[in-house]
Amino acid sequence: MAAARTPLDTVTAAAERVMTALGGSFAAVSVWERERGRLRVMVNAGELTAGEERFPEDESYPVHDFPEIAEFLHEEWAGGGTEPRAWVESMDGAETGGGQGAYRHERVAALRRRGRGYCVVAPVVLHGRAWGELYVARPPGAPPFGRADADFATVLAAVAAAGIAQTEQLEEVRRLAFTDPLTGLANRRAVDARLDEAVERHLADGVVVSLVVCDLNGLKRVNDSLGHAIGDRLLERFGSVLSLCGAMLPGALAARLGGDEFCLLTVGPDADEVVAVAAELCRRAAALELGEGVSCGIASTGDPIGPVATARRLFRLADAAQYRAKAARAGEPVVAGRAGGPADPVVRLADHPPAAPVAERRRFRGRRP
């Protein structure tokens, strides 16, 4: 579990290792989704029966059918002040050791339906609350689980809970590292990482990679006249519009690069699809109550922009297109390469950017570009 990179990797490792430790033939990890009132299976491991999938998309059960997690566990906490313990069940309905017995009918029915003989159910407790459960089964004819197995399962569930907690903390750190805190969109670090991967795919198999760079017009005027709180509201509102438009393109990454600059990164959709969505983005941005619309530039490997061997080149092309859109106060996106291929003014601007004024060169002399 310590080597797992995602929450699903973590619970998969937990299911497989607990199944082995308890000598089971099948194991599952389920999470209690309180807001939906259900136990949702995240992973099934071991010998699966008809209808079971290793990573089910939507295998879930109403909590009222298996209320131990909501009722019995709470009572045990409140009554004895101890952590909930695992219990065991058998397909014939007889407790084989340590079973609490109050809700066995659904567990027994599930064992019979799946053709399994015995199970041990261990609650997973996270941050002092019931998070879900570990479930391990054995086939008919195998030795039944006993009290010692239930005690061992209780310990293993605690170890699993520690691993799940660690993964959740790492996920939160990763989320914060790659998320813009104001808009909730991806940040520049996330774009750089995804764009590097996308360009590698383009070079390997020719997949189309497109980058839309947007500059939100009028933000400074809003900040100066109405205050930064209203400016932040404009950024958030445009971020929502960008996210909505990005959802029109499968797998698009919507991001805030910083300040008033945003982008959409797509891998797969053709250039015309991206241009159409960017045009819709311009229309929606122009209709916002605040601001002055958006300047939008696009660079796509699906257009005649020359070889794209690095993420930096695609970024420079999209940025140059956005610069042209802003200079022309264009209400539609400017697309690199569509006005003459490599001779397109945008392509030439990206390849040969204008020199900064002398004063600017002196101010930035010695700084890393």
PDB file of C-alpha atoms in Angstrom, residues 5-228:
ATOM      1  CA  ARG A   5       0.062   6.013  -6.320  1.00  0.00           C
ATOM      2  CA  THR A   6      -3.727   6.409  -6.340  1.00  0.00           C
ATOM      3  CA  PRO A   7      -6.599   5.627  -3.951  1.00  0.00           C
ATOM      4  CA  LEU A   8      -7.685   2.780  -6.248  1.00  0.00           C
ATOM      5  CA  ASP A   9      -4.169   1.311  -6.180  1.00  0.00           C
ATOM      6  CA  THR A  10      -4.279   1.491  -2.394  1.00  0.00           C
ATOM      7  CA  VAL A  11      -7.570  -0.322  -1.920  1.00  0.00           C
ATOM      8  CA  THR A  12      -6.570  -2.896  -4.548  1.00  0.00           C
ATOM      9  CA  ALA A  13      -3.386  -3.670  -2.629  1.00  0.00           C
ATOM     10  CA  ALA A  14      -5.405  -3.878   0.584  1.00  0.00           C
ATOM     11  CA  ALA A  15      -7.948  -6.311  -0.884  1.00  0.00           C
ATOM     12  CA  GLU A  16      -5.314  -8.587  -2.409  1.00  0.00           C
ATOM     13  CA  ARG A  17      -3.042  -8.703   0.622  1.00  0.00           C
ATOM     14  CA  VAL A  18      -5.822  -9.136   3.185  1.00  0.00           C
ATOM     15  CA  MET A  19      -7.300 -11.951   1.082  1.00  0.00           C
ATOM     16  CA  THR A  20      -3.924 -13.708   1.096  1.00  0.00           C
ATOM     17  CA  ALA A  21      -3.344 -13.105   4.811  1.00  0.00           C
ATOM     18  CA  LEU A  22      -6.733 -14.552   5.729  1.00  0.00           C
ATOM     19  CA  GLY A  23      -6.563 -17.446   3.277  1.00  0.00           C
ATOM     20  CA  GLY A  24      -9.603 -16.278   1.347  1.00  0.00           C
ATOM     21  CA  SER A  25     -10.565 -16.889  -2.271  1.00  0.00           C
ATOM     22  CA  PHE A  26     -12.244 -13.515  -2.765  1.00  0.00           C
ATOM     23  CA  ALA A  27     -12.001 -10.028  -1.279  1.00  0.00           C
ATOM     24  CA  ALA A  28     -13.646  -6.670  -1.821  1.00  0.00           C
ATOM     25  CA  VAL A  29     -13.263  -3.152  -0.490  1.00  0.00           C
ATOM     26  CA  SER A  30     -16.360  -0.971  -0.292  1.00  0.00           C
ATOM     27  CA  VAL A  31     -16.709   2.690   0.665  1.00  0.00           C
ATOM     28  CA  TRP A  32     -19.692   4.193   2.444  1.00  0.00           C
ATOM     29  CA  GLU A  33     -20.998   7.089   0.370  1.00  0.00           C
ATOM     30  CA  ARG A  34     -23.058   8.836   3.006  1.00  0.00           C
ATOM     31  CA  GLU A  35     -24.590  11.420   0.697  1.00  0.00           C
ATOM     32  CA  ARG A  36     -25.994   8.649  -1.500  1.00  0.00           C
ATOM     33  CA  GLY A  37     -26.819   6.202   1.265  1.00  0.00           C
ATOM     34  CA  ARG A  38     -24.959   3.318  -0.300  1.00  0.00           C
ATOM     35  CA  LEU A  39     -21.972   1.016  -0.023  1.00  0.00           C
ATOM     36  CA  ARG A  40     -20.056   1.243  -3.296  1.00  0.00           C
ATOM     37  CA  VAL A  41     -17.627  -1.524  -4.233  1.00  0.00           C
ATOM     38  CA  MET A  42     -14.284  -0.076  -5.336  1.00  0.00           C
ATOM     39  CA  VAL A  43     -12.486  -3.331  -6.123  1.00  0.00           C
ATOM     40  CA  ASN A  44     -13.142  -7.073  -6.291  1.00  0.00           C
ATOM     41  CA  ALA A  45     -10.115  -9.368  -6.007  1.00  0.00           C
ATOM     42  CA  GLY A  46      -9.622 -13.108  -6.348  1.00  0.00           C
ATOM     43  CA  GLU A  47     -12.178 -15.532  -7.798  1.00  0.00           C
ATOM     44  CA  LEU A  48     -15.026 -13.538  -9.321  1.00  0.00           C
ATOM     45  CA  THR A  49     -18.495 -14.914 -10.019  1.00  0.00           C
ATOM     46  CA  ALA A  50     -20.902 -14.034 -12.843  1.00  0.00           C
ATOM     47  CA  GLY A  51     -21.646 -10.315 -12.906  1.00  0.00           C
ATOM     48  CA  GLU A  52     -18.686  -9.306 -10.779  1.00  0.00           C
ATOM     49  CA  GLU A  53     -15.963  -7.058 -12.206  1.00  0.00           C
ATOM     50  CA  ARG A  54     -12.524  -6.343 -10.826  1.00  0.00           C
ATOM     51  CA  PHE A  55     -13.103  -2.591 -10.946  1.00  0.00           C
ATOM     52  CA  PRO A  56     -16.889  -2.191 -11.142  1.00  0.00           C
ATOM     53  CA  GLU A  57     -18.252   1.048 -12.537  1.00  0.00           C
ATOM     54  CA  ASP A  58     -21.319   1.058 -10.306  1.00  0.00           C
ATOM     55  CA  GLU A  59     -21.658  -1.975  -8.042  1.00  0.00           C
ATOM     56  CA  SER A  60     -23.369  -0.596  -4.991  1.00  0.00           C
ATOM     57  CA  TYR A  61     -25.804  -1.642  -2.293  1.00  0.00           C
ATOM     58  CA  PRO A  62     -28.248   0.440  -0.241  1.00  0.00           C
ATOM     59  CA  VAL A  63     -27.016   0.897   3.286  1.00  0.00           C
ATOM     60  CA  HIS A  64     -30.415  -0.160   4.631  1.00  0.00           C
ATOM     61  CA  ASP A  65     -29.700  -3.648   3.222  1.00  0.00           C
ATOM     62  CA  PHE A  66     -26.379  -3.796   5.072  1.00  0.00           C
ATOM     63  CA  PRO A  67     -26.966  -1.405   7.961  1.00  0.00           C
ATOM     64  CA  GLU A  68     -24.123  -2.635  10.150  1.00  0.00           C
ATOM     65  CA  ILE A  69     -21.946   0.232   9.005  1.00  0.00           C
ATOM     66  CA  ALA A  70     -24.541   2.830   9.947  1.00  0.00           C
ATOM     67  CA  GLU A  71     -26.198   1.214  12.973  1.00  0.00           C
ATOM     68  CA  PHE A  72     -24.354  -1.643  14.611  1.00  0.00           C
ATOM     69  CA  LEU A  73     -20.934  -0.027  14.339  1.00  0.00           C
ATOM     70  CA  HIS A  74     -22.193   3.213  15.847  1.00  0.00           C
ATOM     71  CA  GLU A  75     -23.854   1.339  18.694  1.00  0.00           C
ATOM     72  CA  GLU A  76     -20.660  -0.564  19.417  1.00  0.00           C
ATOM     73  CA  TRP A  77     -18.662   2.642  19.518  1.00  0.00           C
ATOM     74  CA  ALA A  78     -21.204   4.407  21.708  1.00  0.00           C
ATOM     75  CA  GLY A  79     -21.927   1.452  23.959  1.00  0.00           C
ATOM     76  CA  GLY A  80     -18.506   0.061  24.663  1.00  0.00           C
ATOM     77  CA  GLY A  81     -16.224   2.894  23.697  1.00  0.00           C
ATOM     78  CA  THR A  82     -14.138   0.489  21.635  1.00  0.00           C
ATOM     79  CA  GLU A  83     -13.288   0.313  17.967  1.00  0.00           C
ATOM     80  CA  PRO A  84     -15.696  -1.849  15.944  1.00  0.00           C
ATOM     81  CA  ARG A  85     -14.547  -5.424  15.439  1.00  0.00           C
ATOM     82  CA  ALA A  86     -14.831  -7.702  12.442  1.00  0.00           C
ATOM     83  CA  TRP A  87     -17.396 -10.494  12.401  1.00  0.00           C
ATOM     84  CA  VAL A  88     -17.946 -13.669  10.401  1.00  0.00           C
ATOM     85  CA  GLU A  89     -20.897 -15.257   8.652  1.00  0.00           C
ATOM     86  CA  SER A  90     -21.621 -18.563   6.872  1.00  0.00           C
ATOM     87  CA  MET A  91     -23.935 -19.484   4.030  1.00  0.00           C
ATOM     88  CA  ASP A  92     -26.025 -21.717   6.314  1.00  0.00           C
ATOM     89  CA  GLY A  93     -26.713 -18.768   8.589  1.00  0.00           C
ATOM     90  CA  ALA A  94     -24.811 -20.146  11.557  1.00  0.00           C
ATOM     91  CA  GLU A  95     -22.349 -17.866  13.272  1.00  0.00           C
ATOM     92  CA  THR A  96     -18.936 -19.460  13.139  1.00  0.00           C
ATOM     93  CA  GLY A  97     -17.278 -17.191  15.634  1.00  0.00           C
ATOM     94  CA  GLY A  98     -17.652 -13.621  16.768  1.00  0.00           C
ATOM     95  CA  GLY A  99     -20.680 -12.792  14.651  1.00  0.00           C
ATOM     96  CA  GLN A 100     -23.022 -10.119  15.951  1.00  0.00           C
ATOM     97  CA  GLY A 101     -26.030 -11.708  14.294  1.00  0.00           C
ATOM     98  CA  ALA A 102     -28.398  -8.742  14.056  1.00  0.00           C
ATOM     99  CA  TYR A 103     -28.203  -8.252  10.305  1.00  0.00           C
ATOM    100  CA  ARG A 104     -27.083 -11.650   9.056  1.00  0.00           C
ATOM    101  CA  HIS A 105     -29.935 -12.319   6.633  1.00  0.00           C
ATOM    102  CA  GLU A 106     -28.559 -10.058   3.870  1.00  0.00           C
ATOM    103  CA  ARG A 107     -25.008 -11.297   4.320  1.00  0.00           C
ATOM    104  CA  VAL A 108     -26.162 -14.910   4.215  1.00  0.00           C
ATOM    105  CA  ALA A 109     -28.271 -14.266   1.108  1.00  0.00           C
ATOM    106  CA  ALA A 110     -25.278 -12.631  -0.608  1.00  0.00           C
ATOM    107  CA  LEU A 111     -23.068 -15.643   0.205  1.00  0.00           C
ATOM    108  CA  ARG A 112     -25.589 -18.070  -1.237  1.00  0.00           C
ATOM    109  CA  ARG A 113     -26.189 -15.946  -4.320  1.00  0.00           C
ATOM    110  CA  ARG A 114     -22.482 -15.853  -5.104  1.00  0.00           C
ATOM    111  CA  GLY A 115     -21.836 -19.478  -4.248  1.00  0.00           C
ATOM    112  CA  ARG A 116     -19.496 -18.683  -1.357  1.00  0.00           C
ATOM    113  CA  GLY A 117     -19.344 -20.479   1.951  1.00  0.00           C
ATOM    114  CA  TYR A 118     -18.052 -18.052   4.573  1.00  0.00           C
ATOM    115  CA  CYS A 119     -17.094 -14.415   4.933  1.00  0.00           C
ATOM    116  CA  VAL A 120     -15.418 -12.126   7.394  1.00  0.00           C
ATOM    117  CA  VAL A 121     -16.402  -8.448   7.347  1.00  0.00           C
ATOM    118  CA  ALA A 122     -14.043  -5.868   8.818  1.00  0.00           C
ATOM    119  CA  PRO A 123     -15.050  -2.213   9.204  1.00  0.00           C
ATOM    120  CA  VAL A 124     -12.525   0.334   7.975  1.00  0.00           C
ATOM    121  CA  VAL A 125     -12.395   3.329  10.305  1.00  0.00           C
ATOM    122  CA  LEU A 126     -10.825   6.562   9.075  1.00  0.00           C
ATOM    123  CA  HIS A 127     -10.429   9.737  11.140  1.00  0.00           C
ATOM    124  CA  GLY A 128     -12.698   8.285  13.808  1.00  0.00           C
ATOM    125  CA  ARG A 129     -15.545   7.551  11.400  1.00  0.00           C
ATOM    126  CA  ALA A 130     -16.722   4.476   9.556  1.00  0.00           C
ATOM    127  CA  TRP A 131     -15.219   4.796   6.047  1.00  0.00           C
ATOM    128  CA  GLY A 132     -16.221   1.438   4.562  1.00  0.00           C
ATOM    129  CA  GLU A 133     -15.471  -2.245   4.882  1.00  0.00           C
ATOM    130  CA  LEU A 134     -13.133  -5.053   3.929  1.00  0.00           C
ATOM    131  CA  TYR A 135     -14.869  -8.278   2.938  1.00  0.00           C
ATOM    132  CA  VAL A 136     -13.079 -11.615   2.546  1.00  0.00           C
ATOM    133  CA  ALA A 137     -14.763 -14.888   1.562  1.00  0.00           C
ATOM    134  CA  ARG A 138     -13.921 -18.577   1.339  1.00  0.00           C
ATOM    135  CA  PRO A 139     -15.645 -21.206  -0.827  1.00  0.00           C
ATOM    136  CA  PRO A 140     -17.953 -23.934   0.512  1.00  0.00           C
ATOM    137  CA  GLY A 141     -15.948 -26.827   1.912  1.00  0.00           C
ATOM    138  CA  ALA A 142     -13.065 -24.607   3.027  1.00  0.00           C
ATOM    139  CA  PRO A 143     -12.407 -24.173   6.751  1.00  0.00           C
ATOM    140  CA  PRO A 144     -14.838 -21.620   8.181  1.00  0.00           C
ATOM    141  CA  PHE A 145     -13.597 -18.346   9.604  1.00  0.00           C
ATOM    142  CA  GLY A 146     -13.328 -18.263  13.376  1.00  0.00           C
ATOM    143  CA  ARG A 147     -12.912 -15.726  16.154  1.00  0.00           C
ATOM    144  CA  ALA A 148      -9.153 -15.599  15.625  1.00  0.00           C
ATOM    145  CA  ASP A 149      -9.726 -14.766  11.942  1.00  0.00           C
ATOM    146  CA  ALA A 150     -12.118 -11.980  12.912  1.00  0.00           C
ATOM    147  CA  ASP A 151      -9.583 -10.529  15.341  1.00  0.00           C
ATOM    148  CA  PHE A 152      -6.856 -10.707  12.698  1.00  0.00           C
ATOM    149  CA  ALA A 153      -9.181  -9.053  10.148  1.00  0.00           C
ATOM    150  CA  THR A 154      -9.807  -6.218  12.614  1.00  0.00           C
ATOM    151  CA  VAL A 155      -6.067  -5.564  12.803  1.00  0.00           C
ATOM    152  CA  LEU A 156      -5.649  -5.800   9.026  1.00  0.00           C
ATOM    153  CA  ALA A 157      -8.500  -3.326   8.507  1.00  0.00           C
ATOM    154  CA  ALA A 158      -6.718  -0.871  10.801  1.00  0.00           C
ATOM    155  CA  VAL A 159      -3.533  -1.248   8.742  1.00  0.00           C
ATOM    156  CA  ALA A 160      -5.555  -0.726   5.555  1.00  0.00           C
ATOM    157  CA  ALA A 161      -7.136   2.383   7.060  1.00  0.00           C
ATOM    158  CA  ALA A 162      -3.689   3.838   7.748  1.00  0.00           C
ATOM    159  CA  GLY A 163      -2.680   3.218   4.135  1.00  0.00           C
ATOM    160  CA  ILE A 164      -5.884   4.767   2.797  1.00  0.00           C
ATOM    161  CA  ALA A 165      -5.392   7.821   5.022  1.00  0.00           C
ATOM    162  CA  GLN A 166      -1.830   8.256   3.755  1.00  0.00           C
ATOM    163  CA  THR A 167      -2.947   8.022   0.123  1.00  0.00           C
ATOM    164  CA  GLU A 168      -5.739  10.537   0.708  1.00  0.00           C
ATOM    165  CA  GLN A 169      -3.226  12.967   2.211  1.00  0.00           C
ATOM    166  CA  LEU A 170      -0.894  12.536  -0.761  1.00  0.00           C
ATOM    167  CA  GLU A 171      -3.832  13.022  -3.149  1.00  0.00           C
ATOM    168  CA  GLU A 172      -4.683  16.275  -1.388  1.00  0.00           C
ATOM    169  CA  VAL A 173      -1.073  17.448  -1.637  1.00  0.00           C
ATOM    170  CA  ARG A 174      -1.044  16.583  -5.352  1.00  0.00           C
ATOM    171  CA  ARG A 175      -4.370  18.316  -5.846  1.00  0.00           C
ATOM    172  CA  LEU A 176      -3.107  21.487  -4.199  1.00  0.00           C
ATOM    173  CA  ALA A 177       0.139  21.340  -6.174  1.00  0.00           C
ATOM    174  CA  PHE A 178      -1.679  21.153  -9.515  1.00  0.00           C
ATOM    175  CA  THR A 179      -4.772  23.269  -8.827  1.00  0.00           C
ATOM    176  CA  ASP A 180      -5.381  27.006  -9.009  1.00  0.00           C
ATOM    177  CA  PRO A 181      -6.836  27.924  -5.595  1.00  0.00           C
ATOM    178  CA  LEU A 182      -9.106  30.727  -6.862  1.00  0.00           C
ATOM    179  CA  THR A 183     -10.836  29.047  -9.798  1.00  0.00           C
ATOM    180  CA  GLY A 184     -10.375  25.360  -8.982  1.00  0.00           C
ATOM    181  CA  LEU A 185      -8.951  24.820 -12.481  1.00  0.00           C
ATOM    182  CA  ALA A 186      -5.601  23.187 -13.187  1.00  0.00           C
ATOM    183  CA  ASN A 187      -2.557  25.450 -12.795  1.00  0.00           C
ATOM    184  CA  ARG A 188       0.520  26.083 -14.948  1.00  0.00           C
ATOM    185  CA  ARG A 189       2.400  23.172 -13.374  1.00  0.00           C
ATOM    186  CA  ALA A 190      -0.380  20.775 -14.371  1.00  0.00           C
ATOM    187  CA  VAL A 191      -0.442  22.157 -17.919  1.00  0.00           C
ATOM    188  CA  ASP A 192       3.325  21.806 -18.320  1.00  0.00           C
ATOM    189  CA  ALA A 193       3.237  18.181 -17.177  1.00  0.00           C
ATOM    190  CA  ARG A 194       0.253  17.255 -19.360  1.00  0.00           C
ATOM    191  CA  LEU A 195       1.606  19.108 -22.391  1.00  0.00           C
ATOM    192  CA  ASP A 196       4.963  17.341 -22.203  1.00  0.00           C
ATOM    193  CA  GLU A 197       3.153  13.988 -22.180  1.00  0.00           C
ATOM    194  CA  ALA A 198       0.873  15.082 -25.026  1.00  0.00           C
ATOM    195  CA  VAL A 199       3.740  16.130 -27.280  1.00  0.00           C
ATOM    196  CA  GLU A 200       5.477  12.806 -26.616  1.00  0.00           C
ATOM    197  CA  ARG A 201       2.303  11.029 -27.763  1.00  0.00           C
ATOM    198  CA  HIS A 202       2.125  13.240 -30.835  1.00  0.00           C
ATOM    199  CA  LEU A 203       5.697  12.373 -31.770  1.00  0.00           C
ATOM    200  CA  ALA A 204       5.106   8.673 -31.115  1.00  0.00           C
ATOM    201  CA  ASP A 205       1.753   8.088 -32.831  1.00  0.00           C
ATOM    202  CA  GLY A 206       0.695  11.343 -34.459  1.00  0.00           C
ATOM    203  CA  VAL A 207      -2.166  12.164 -32.102  1.00  0.00           C
ATOM    204  CA  VAL A 208      -3.478  15.711 -32.540  1.00  0.00           C
ATOM    205  CA  VAL A 209      -2.535  18.068 -29.706  1.00  0.00           C
ATOM    206  CA  SER A 210      -4.153  21.494 -29.494  1.00  0.00           C
ATOM    207  CA  LEU A 211      -3.576  24.389 -27.141  1.00  0.00           C
ATOM    208  CA  VAL A 212      -5.947  27.319 -26.673  1.00  0.00           C
ATOM    209  CA  VAL A 213      -4.448  30.285 -24.818  1.00  0.00           C
ATOM    210  CA  CYS A 214      -6.833  32.973 -23.539  1.00  0.00           C
ATOM    211  CA  ASP A 215      -6.266  36.428 -22.103  1.00  0.00           C
ATOM    212  CA  LEU A 216      -9.218  37.792 -20.128  1.00  0.00           C
ATOM    213  CA  ASN A 217      -9.686  41.378 -21.276  1.00  0.00           C
ATOM    214  CA  GLY A 218     -10.570  44.210 -18.913  1.00  0.00           C
ATOM    215  CA  LEU A 219      -9.480  42.589 -15.647  1.00  0.00           C
ATOM    216  CA  LYS A 220      -7.259  45.536 -14.676  1.00  0.00           C
ATOM    217  CA  ARG A 221     -10.082  47.988 -15.282  1.00  0.00           C
ATOM    218  CA  VAL A 222     -12.389  45.919 -13.077  1.00  0.00           C
ATOM    219  CA  ASN A 223      -9.759  45.693 -10.333  1.00  0.00           C
ATOM    220  CA  ASP A 224      -9.036  49.425 -10.472  1.00  0.00           C
ATOM    221  CA  SER A 225     -12.652  50.587 -10.592  1.00  0.00           C
ATOM    222  CA  LEU A 226     -14.524  47.961  -8.581  1.00  0.00           C
ATOM    223  CA  GLY A 227     -11.878  46.337  -6.420  1.00  0.00           C
ATOM    224  CA  HIS A 228      -9.949  43.084  -6.458  1.00  0.00           C
TER     225      HIS A 228
END
